[in-house]
PDB file of C-alpha atoms and ligand atoms in Angstrom:
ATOM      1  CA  UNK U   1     127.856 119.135 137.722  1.00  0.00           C
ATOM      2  CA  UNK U   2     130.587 119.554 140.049  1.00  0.00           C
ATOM      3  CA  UNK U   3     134.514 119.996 139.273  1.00  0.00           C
ATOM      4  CA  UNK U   4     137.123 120.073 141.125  1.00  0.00           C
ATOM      5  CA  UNK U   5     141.276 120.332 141.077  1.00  0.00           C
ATOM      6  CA  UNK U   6     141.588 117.155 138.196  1.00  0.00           C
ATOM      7  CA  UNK U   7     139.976 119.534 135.846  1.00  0.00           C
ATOM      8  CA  UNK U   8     142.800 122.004 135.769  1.00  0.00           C
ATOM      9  CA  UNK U   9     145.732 119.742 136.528  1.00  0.00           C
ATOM     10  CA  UNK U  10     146.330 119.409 132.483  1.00  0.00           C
ATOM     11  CA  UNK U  11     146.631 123.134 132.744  1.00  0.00           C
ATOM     12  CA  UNK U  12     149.285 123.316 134.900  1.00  0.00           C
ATOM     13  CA  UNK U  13     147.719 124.211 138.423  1.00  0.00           C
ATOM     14  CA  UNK U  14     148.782 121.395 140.739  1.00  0.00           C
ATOM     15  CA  UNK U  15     146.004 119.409 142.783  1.00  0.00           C
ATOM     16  CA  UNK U  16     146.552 118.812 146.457  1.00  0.00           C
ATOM     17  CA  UNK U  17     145.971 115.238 147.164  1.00  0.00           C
ATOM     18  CA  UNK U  18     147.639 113.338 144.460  1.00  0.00           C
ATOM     19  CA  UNK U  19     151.583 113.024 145.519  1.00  0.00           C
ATOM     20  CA  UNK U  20     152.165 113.792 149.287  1.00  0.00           C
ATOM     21  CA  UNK U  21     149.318 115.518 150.493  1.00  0.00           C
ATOM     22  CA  UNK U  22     150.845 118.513 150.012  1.00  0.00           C
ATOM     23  CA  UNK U  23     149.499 121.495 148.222  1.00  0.00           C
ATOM     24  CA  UNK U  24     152.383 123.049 146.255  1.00  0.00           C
ATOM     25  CA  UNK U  25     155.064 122.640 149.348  1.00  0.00           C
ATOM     26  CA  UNK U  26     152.476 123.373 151.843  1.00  0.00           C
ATOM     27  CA  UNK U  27     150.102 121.023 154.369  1.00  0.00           C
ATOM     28  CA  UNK U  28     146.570 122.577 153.304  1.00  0.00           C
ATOM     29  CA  UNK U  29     146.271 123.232 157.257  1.00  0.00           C
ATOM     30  CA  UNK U  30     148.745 125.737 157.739  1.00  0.00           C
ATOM     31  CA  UNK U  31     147.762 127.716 154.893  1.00  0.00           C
ATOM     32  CA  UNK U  32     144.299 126.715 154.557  1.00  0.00           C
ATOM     33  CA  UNK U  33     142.780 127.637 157.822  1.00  0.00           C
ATOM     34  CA  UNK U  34     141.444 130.589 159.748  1.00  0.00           C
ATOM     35  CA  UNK U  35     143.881 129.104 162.386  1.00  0.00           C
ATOM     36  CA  UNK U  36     146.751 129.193 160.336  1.00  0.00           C
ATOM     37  CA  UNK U  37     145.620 132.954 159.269  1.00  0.00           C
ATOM     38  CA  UNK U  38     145.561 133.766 162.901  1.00  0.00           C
ATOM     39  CA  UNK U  39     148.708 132.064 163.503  1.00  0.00           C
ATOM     40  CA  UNK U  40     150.719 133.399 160.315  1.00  0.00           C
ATOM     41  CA  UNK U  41     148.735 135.821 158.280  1.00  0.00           C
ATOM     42  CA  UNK U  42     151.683 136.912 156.137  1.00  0.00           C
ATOM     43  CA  UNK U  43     152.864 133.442 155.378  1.00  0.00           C
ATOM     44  CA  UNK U  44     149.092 132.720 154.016  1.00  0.00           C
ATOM     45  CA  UNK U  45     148.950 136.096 151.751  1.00  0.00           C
ATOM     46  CA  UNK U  46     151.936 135.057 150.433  1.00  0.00           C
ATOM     47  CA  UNK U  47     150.840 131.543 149.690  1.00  0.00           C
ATOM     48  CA  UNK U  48     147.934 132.923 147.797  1.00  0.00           C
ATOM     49  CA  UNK U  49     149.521 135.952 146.466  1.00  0.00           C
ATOM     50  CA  UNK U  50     151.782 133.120 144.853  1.00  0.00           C
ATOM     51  CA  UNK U  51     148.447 131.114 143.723  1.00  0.00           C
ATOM     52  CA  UNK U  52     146.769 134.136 142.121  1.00  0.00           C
ATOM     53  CA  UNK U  53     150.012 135.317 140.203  1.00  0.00           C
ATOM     54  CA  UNK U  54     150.570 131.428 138.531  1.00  0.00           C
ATOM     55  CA  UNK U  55     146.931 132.165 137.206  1.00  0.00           C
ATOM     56  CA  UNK U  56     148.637 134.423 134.360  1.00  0.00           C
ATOM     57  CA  UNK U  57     150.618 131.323 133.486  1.00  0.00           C
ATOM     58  CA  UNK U  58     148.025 128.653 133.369  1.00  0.00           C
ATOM     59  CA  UNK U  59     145.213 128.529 130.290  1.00  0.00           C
ATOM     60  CA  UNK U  60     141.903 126.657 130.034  1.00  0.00           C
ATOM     61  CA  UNK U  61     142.068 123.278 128.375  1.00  0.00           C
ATOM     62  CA  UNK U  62     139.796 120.933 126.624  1.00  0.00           C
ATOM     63  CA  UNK U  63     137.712 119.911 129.482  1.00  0.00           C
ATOM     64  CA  UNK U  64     137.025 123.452 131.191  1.00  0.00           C
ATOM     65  CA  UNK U  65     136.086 124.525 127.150  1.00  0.00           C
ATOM     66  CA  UNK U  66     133.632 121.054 126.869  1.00  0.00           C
ATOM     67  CA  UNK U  67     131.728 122.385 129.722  1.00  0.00           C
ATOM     68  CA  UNK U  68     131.264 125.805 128.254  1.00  0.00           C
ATOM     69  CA  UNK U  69     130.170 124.588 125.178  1.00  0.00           C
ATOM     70  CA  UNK U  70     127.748 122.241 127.095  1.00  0.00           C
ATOM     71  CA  UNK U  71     126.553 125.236 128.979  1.00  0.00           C
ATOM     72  CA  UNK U  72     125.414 127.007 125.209  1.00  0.00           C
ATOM     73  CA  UNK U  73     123.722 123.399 124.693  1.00  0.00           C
ATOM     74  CA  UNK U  74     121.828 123.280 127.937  1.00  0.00           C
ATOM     75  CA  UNK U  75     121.322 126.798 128.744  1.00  0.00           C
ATOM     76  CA  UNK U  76     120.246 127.145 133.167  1.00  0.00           C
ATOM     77  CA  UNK U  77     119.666 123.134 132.761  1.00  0.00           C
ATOM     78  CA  UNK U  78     123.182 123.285 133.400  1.00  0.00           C
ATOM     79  CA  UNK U  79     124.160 123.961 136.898  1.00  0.00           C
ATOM     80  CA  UNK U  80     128.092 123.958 136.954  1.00  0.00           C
ATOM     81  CA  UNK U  81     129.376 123.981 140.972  1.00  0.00           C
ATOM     82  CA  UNK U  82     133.192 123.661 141.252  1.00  0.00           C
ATOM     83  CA  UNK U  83     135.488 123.725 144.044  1.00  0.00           C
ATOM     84  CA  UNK U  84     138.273 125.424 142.041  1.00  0.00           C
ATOM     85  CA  UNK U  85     139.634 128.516 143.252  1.00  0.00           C
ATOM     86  CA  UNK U  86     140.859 129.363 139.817  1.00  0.00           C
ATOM     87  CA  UNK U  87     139.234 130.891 137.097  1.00  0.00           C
ATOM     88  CA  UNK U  88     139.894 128.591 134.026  1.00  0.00           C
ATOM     89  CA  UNK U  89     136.007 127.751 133.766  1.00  0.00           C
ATOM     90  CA  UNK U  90     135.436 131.715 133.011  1.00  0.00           C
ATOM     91  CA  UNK U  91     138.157 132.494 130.781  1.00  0.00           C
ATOM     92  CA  UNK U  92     136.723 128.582 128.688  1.00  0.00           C
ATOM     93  CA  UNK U  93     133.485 130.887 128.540  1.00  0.00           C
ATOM     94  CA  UNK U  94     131.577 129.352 131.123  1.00  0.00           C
ATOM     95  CA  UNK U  95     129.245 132.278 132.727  1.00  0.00           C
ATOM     96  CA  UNK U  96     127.508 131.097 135.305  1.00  0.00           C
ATOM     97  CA  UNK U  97     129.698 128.918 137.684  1.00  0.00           C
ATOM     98  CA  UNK U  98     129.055 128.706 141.131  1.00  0.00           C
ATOM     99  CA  UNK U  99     132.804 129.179 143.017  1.00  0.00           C
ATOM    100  CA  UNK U 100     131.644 126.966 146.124  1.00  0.00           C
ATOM    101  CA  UNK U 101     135.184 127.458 147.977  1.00  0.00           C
ATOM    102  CA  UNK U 102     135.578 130.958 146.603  1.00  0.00           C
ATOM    103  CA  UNK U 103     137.780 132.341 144.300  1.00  0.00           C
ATOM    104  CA  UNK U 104     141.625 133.311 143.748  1.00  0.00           C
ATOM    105  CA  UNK U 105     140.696 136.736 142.174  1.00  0.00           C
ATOM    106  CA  UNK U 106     138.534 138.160 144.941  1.00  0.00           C
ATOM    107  CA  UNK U 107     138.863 139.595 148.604  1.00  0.00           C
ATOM    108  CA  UNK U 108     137.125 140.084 151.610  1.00  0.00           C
ATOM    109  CA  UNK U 109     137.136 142.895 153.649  1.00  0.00           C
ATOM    110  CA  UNK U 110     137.389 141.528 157.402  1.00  0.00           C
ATOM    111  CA  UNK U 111     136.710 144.660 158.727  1.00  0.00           C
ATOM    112  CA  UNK U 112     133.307 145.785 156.819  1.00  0.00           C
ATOM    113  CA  UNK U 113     132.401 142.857 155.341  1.00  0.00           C
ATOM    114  CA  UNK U 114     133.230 143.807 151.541  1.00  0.00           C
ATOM    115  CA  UNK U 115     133.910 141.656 148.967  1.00  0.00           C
ATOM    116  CA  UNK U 116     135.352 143.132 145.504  1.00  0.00           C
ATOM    117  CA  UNK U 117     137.239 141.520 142.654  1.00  0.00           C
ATOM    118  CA  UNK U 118     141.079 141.500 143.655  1.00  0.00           C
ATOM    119  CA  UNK U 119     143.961 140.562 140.955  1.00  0.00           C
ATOM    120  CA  UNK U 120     146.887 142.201 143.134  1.00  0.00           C
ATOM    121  CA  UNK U 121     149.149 140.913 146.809  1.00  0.00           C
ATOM    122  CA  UNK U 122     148.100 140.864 149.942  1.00  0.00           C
ATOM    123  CA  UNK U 123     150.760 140.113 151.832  1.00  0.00           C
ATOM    124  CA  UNK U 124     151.880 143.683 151.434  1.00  0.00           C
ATOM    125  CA  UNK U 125     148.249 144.729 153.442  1.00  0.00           C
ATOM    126  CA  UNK U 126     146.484 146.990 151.460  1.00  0.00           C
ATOM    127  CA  UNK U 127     143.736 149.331 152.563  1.00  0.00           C
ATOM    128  CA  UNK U 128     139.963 148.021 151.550  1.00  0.00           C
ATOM    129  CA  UNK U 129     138.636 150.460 148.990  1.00  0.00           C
ATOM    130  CA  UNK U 130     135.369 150.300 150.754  1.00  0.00           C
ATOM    131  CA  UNK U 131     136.263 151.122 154.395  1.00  0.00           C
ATOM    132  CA  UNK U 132     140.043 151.847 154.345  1.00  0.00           C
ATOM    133  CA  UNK U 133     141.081 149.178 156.891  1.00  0.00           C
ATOM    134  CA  UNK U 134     143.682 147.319 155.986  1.00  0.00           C
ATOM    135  CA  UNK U 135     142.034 143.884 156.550  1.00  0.00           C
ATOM    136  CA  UNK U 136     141.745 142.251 153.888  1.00  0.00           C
ATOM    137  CA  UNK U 137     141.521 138.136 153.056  1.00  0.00           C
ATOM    138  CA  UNK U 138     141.565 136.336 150.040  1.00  0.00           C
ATOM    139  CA  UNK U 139     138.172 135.429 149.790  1.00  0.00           C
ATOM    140  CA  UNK U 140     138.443 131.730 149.679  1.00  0.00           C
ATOM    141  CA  UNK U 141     136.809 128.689 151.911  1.00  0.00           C
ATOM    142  CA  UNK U 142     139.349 127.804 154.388  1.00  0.00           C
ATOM    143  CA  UNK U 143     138.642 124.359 156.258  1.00  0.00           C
ATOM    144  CA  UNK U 144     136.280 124.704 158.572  1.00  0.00           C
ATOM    145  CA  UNK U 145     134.613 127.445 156.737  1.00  0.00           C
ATOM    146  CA  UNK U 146     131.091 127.439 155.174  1.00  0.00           C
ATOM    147  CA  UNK U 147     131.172 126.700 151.359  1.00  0.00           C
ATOM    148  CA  UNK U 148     128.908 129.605 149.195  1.00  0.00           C
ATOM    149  CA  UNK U 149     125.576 128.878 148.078  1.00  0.00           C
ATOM    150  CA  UNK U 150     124.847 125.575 149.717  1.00  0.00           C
ATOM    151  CA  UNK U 151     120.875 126.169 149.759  1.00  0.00           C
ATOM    152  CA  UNK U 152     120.978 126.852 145.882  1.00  0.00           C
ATOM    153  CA  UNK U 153     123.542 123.740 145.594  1.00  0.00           C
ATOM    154  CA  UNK U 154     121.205 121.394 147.647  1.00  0.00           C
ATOM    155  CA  UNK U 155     118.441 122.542 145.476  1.00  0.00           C
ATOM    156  CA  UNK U 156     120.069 121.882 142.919  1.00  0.00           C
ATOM    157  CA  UNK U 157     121.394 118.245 143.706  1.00  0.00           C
ATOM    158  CA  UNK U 158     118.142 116.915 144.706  1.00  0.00           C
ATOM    159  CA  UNK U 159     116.100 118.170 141.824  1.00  0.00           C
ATOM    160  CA  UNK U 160     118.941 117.181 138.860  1.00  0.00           C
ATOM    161  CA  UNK U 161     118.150 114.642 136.439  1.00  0.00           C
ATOM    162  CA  UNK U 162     121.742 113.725 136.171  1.00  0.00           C
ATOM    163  CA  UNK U 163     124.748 114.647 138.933  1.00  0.00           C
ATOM    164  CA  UNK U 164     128.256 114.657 137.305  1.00  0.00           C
ATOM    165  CA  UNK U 165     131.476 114.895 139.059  1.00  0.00           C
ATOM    166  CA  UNK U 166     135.001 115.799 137.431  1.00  0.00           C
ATOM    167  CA  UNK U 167     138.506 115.752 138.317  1.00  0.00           C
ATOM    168  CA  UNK U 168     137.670 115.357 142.564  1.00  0.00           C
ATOM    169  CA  UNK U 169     138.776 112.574 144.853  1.00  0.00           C
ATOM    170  CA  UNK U 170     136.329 112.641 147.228  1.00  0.00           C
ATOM    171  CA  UNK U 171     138.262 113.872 150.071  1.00  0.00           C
ATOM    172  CA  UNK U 172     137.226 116.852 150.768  1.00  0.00           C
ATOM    173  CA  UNK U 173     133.662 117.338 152.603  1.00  0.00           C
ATOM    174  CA  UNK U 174     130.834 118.509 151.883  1.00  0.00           C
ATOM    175  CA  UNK U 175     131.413 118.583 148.126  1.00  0.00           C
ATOM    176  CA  UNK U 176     132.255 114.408 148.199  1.00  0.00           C
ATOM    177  CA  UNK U 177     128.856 113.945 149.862  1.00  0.00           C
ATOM    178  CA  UNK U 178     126.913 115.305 147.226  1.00  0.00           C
ATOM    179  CA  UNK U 179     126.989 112.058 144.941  1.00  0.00           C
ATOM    180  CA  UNK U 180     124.417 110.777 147.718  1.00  0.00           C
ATOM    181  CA  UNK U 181     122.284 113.879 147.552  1.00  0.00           C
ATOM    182  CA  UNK U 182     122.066 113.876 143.988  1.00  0.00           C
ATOM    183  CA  UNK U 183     120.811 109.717 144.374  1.00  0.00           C
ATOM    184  CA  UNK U 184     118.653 110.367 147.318  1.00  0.00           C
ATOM    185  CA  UNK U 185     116.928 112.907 145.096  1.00  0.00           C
ATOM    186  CA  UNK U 186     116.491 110.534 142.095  1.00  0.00           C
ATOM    187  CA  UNK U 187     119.115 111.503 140.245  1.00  0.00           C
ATOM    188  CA  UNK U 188     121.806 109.248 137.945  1.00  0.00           C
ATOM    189  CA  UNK U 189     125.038 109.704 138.762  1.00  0.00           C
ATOM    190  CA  UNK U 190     128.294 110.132 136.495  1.00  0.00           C
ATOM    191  CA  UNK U 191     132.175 110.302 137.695  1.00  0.00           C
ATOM    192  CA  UNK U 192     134.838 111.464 135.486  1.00  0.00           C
ATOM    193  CA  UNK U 193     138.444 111.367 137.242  1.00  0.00           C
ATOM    194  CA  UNK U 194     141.788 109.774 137.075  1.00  0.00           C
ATOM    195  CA  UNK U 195     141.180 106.861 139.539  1.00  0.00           C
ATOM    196  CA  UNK U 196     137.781 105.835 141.219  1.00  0.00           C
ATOM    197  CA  UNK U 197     136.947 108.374 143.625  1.00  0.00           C
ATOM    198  CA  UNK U 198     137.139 107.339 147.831  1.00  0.00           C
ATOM    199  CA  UNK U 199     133.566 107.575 147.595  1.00  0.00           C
ATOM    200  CA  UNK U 200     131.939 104.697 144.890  1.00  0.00           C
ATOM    201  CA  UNK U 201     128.570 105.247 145.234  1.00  0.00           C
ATOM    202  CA  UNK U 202     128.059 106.471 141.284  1.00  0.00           C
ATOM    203  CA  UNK U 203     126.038 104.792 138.787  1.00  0.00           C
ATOM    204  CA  UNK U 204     128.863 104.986 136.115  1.00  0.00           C
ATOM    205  CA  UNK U 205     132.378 105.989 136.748  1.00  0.00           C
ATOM    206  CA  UNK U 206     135.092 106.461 133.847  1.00  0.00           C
ATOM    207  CA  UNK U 207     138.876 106.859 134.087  1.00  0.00           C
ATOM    208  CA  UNK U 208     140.979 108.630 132.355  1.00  0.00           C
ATOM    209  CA  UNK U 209     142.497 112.202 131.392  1.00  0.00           C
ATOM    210  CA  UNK U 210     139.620 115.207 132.086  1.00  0.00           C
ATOM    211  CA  UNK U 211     140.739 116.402 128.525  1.00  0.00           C
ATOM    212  CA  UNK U 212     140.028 113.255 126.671  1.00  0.00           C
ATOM    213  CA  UNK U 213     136.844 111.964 129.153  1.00  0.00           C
ATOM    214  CA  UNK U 214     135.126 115.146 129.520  1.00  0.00           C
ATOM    215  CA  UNK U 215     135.049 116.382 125.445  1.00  0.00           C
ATOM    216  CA  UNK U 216     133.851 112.893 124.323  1.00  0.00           C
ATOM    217  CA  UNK U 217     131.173 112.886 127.254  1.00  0.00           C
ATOM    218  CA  UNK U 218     129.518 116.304 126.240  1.00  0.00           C
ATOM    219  CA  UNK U 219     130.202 115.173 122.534  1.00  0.00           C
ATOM    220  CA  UNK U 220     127.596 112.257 123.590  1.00  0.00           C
ATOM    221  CA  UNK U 221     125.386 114.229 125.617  1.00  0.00           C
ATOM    222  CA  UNK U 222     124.795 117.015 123.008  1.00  0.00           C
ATOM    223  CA  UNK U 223     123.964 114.566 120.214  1.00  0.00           C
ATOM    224  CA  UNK U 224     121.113 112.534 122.348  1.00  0.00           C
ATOM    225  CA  UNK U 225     119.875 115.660 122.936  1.00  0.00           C
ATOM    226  CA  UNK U 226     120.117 116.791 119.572  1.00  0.00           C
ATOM    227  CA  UNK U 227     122.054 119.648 120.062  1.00  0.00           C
ATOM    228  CA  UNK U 228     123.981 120.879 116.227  1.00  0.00           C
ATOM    229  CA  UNK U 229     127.919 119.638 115.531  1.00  0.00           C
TER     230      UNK U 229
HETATM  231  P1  NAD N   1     142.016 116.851 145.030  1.00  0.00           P
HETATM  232  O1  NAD N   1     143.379 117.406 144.816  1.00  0.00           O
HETATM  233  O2  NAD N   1     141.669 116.299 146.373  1.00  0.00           O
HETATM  234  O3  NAD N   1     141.745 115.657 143.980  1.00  0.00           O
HETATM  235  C1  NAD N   1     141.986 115.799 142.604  1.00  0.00           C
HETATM  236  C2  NAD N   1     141.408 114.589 141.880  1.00  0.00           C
HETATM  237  O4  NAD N   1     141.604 114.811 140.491  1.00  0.00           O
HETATM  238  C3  NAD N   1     142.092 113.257 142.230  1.00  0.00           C
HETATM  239  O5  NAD N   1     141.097 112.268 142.455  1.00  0.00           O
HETATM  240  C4  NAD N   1     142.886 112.917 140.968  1.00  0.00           C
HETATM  241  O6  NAD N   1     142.965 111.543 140.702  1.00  0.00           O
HETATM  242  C5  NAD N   1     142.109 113.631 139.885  1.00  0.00           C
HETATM  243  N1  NAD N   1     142.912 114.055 138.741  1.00  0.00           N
HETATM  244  C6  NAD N   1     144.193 114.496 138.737  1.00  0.00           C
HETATM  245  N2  NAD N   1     144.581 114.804 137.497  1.00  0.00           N
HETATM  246  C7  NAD N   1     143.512 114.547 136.681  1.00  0.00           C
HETATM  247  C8  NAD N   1     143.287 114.667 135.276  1.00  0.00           C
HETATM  248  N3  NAD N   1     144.237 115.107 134.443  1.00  0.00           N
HETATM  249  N4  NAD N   1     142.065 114.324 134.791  1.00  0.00           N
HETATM  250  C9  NAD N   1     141.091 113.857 135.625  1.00  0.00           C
HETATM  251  N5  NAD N   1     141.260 113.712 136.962  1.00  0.00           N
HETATM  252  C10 NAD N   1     142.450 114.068 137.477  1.00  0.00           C
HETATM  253  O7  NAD N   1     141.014 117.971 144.592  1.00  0.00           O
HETATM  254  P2  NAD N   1     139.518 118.287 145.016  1.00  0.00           P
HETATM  255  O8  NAD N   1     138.766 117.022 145.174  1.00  0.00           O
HETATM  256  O9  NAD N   1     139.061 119.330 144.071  1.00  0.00           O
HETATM  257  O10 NAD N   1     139.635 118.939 146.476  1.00  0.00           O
HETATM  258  C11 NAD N   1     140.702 119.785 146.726  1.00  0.00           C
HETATM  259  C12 NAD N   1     140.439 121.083 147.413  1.00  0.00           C
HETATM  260  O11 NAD N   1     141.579 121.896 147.095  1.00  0.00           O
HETATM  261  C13 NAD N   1     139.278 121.876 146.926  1.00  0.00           C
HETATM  262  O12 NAD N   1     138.668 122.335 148.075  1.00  0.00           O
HETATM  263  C14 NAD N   1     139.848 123.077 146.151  1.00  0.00           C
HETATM  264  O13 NAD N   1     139.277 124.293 146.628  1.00  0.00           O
HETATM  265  C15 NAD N   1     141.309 123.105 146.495  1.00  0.00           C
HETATM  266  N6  NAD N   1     142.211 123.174 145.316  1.00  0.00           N
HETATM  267  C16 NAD N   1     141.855 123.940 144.232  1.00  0.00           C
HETATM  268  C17 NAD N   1     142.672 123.986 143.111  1.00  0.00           C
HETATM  269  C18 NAD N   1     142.250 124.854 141.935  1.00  0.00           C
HETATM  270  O14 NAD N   1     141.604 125.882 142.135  1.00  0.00           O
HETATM  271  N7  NAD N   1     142.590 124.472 140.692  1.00  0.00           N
HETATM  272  C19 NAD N   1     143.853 123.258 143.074  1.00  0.00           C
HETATM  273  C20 NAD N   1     144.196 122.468 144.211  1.00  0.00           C
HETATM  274  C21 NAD N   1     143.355 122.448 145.323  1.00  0.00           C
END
């Protein structure tokens, strides 16, 4: 299963590729890169700084709650990957989501390597409370980066029964690629989103709201598999 910005767009936190390209004012590559770290670190803290404080505004909705209910239905069957930087999938009650692009609420020490839950700024340069540098990043996949857990994720895609994708156009490598993992390894293929995805190489695609598509899909799942309500 993978989700991405769609999911949480009925809660308030803006995708990045549905108006202008733009992600909340910005072009992803100036404030999305290590370049654009390099070039302008405090404009970046500030652009996340500004991400992580809108997370107090913003509440899970129907779809990120589906999912957590399908994860007491399915138990480690269910391997939930999204590329959401937010935490709406945790605060639903999901507990075991795999944050392939990282995550708002944690930093990185660049100095000694450290990574540590982080709900505060950064643009004002604190001092890491492992070494006492003041280096630390939002610990987030910037373009060009390496996504987490991609062994565990391939794994995962090639020996799934069923490969789901919510609320993600498709755009952004190498999460849109794993539709044709998931069928090289056998697997039937789902998408749930707003419009066809760039990539239309799954099985079955629906369209519609992630609130309305997702709770009726796990509604369906959990009865053919016999799950209770
Ligand atoms: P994207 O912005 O490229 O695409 C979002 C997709 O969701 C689009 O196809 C759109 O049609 C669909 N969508 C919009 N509203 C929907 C709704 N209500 N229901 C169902 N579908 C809906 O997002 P992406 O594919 O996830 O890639 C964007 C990248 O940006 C990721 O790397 C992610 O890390 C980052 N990002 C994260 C967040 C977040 O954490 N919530 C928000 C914006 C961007």
């Amino acid at each position: 299963m993978l989700t991405g910005a769609g999911i949480s767009a009925e809660s308030g936190v803006p995708t990045f590729r549905d108006s202008d390209g733009l992600w909340e004012g910005h072009d992803p590559q100036q404030v999305a890169t290590p370049e654009a770290f390099e070039e302008d670190r405090a404009l970046v803290q500030r652009f996340y700084d500004a991400r992580r404080a809108s997370l107090a505004r913003v509440h899970p909705n129907a779809a990120h709650r589906a999912l957590a209910e399908l994860e007491t239905v399915l138990g480690d069957d269910l391997f939930l990957v999204t590329q959401n930087i937010d935490d709406l999938h945790e605060r639903a009650g999901s507990t075991r989501v795999h944050h392939m692009h990282g995550e708002l609420l944690a930093a990185w020490c660049q100095a000694c390597g450290h990574r540590m839950h982080w709900d505060g700024t950064l643009a004002d340069e604190p001092d890491c409370p492992g070494c006492g540098t003041a280096a630390l990043r939002p610990d987030v996949v910037w373009f060009g980066e390496m996504p987490y857990g991609m062994d565990e994720i391939h794994r995962a895609l090639f020996s799934c029964d069923l490969f789901v994708s919510i609320g993600t156009s498709g755009v952004v490598y190498p999460a849109a690629g794993f539709v044709d993992y998931a069928i090289a390894g056998g697997s039937e293929t789902l998408e749930l989103n707003l419009e066809r995805a760039l990539n239309s190489d799954f099985h079955l695609s629906r369209q519609g709201l992630a609130t309305e598509l997702v709770p009726a899909w796990v509604a369906e799942l959990s009865s053919a598999v016999g799950a209770p309500g």
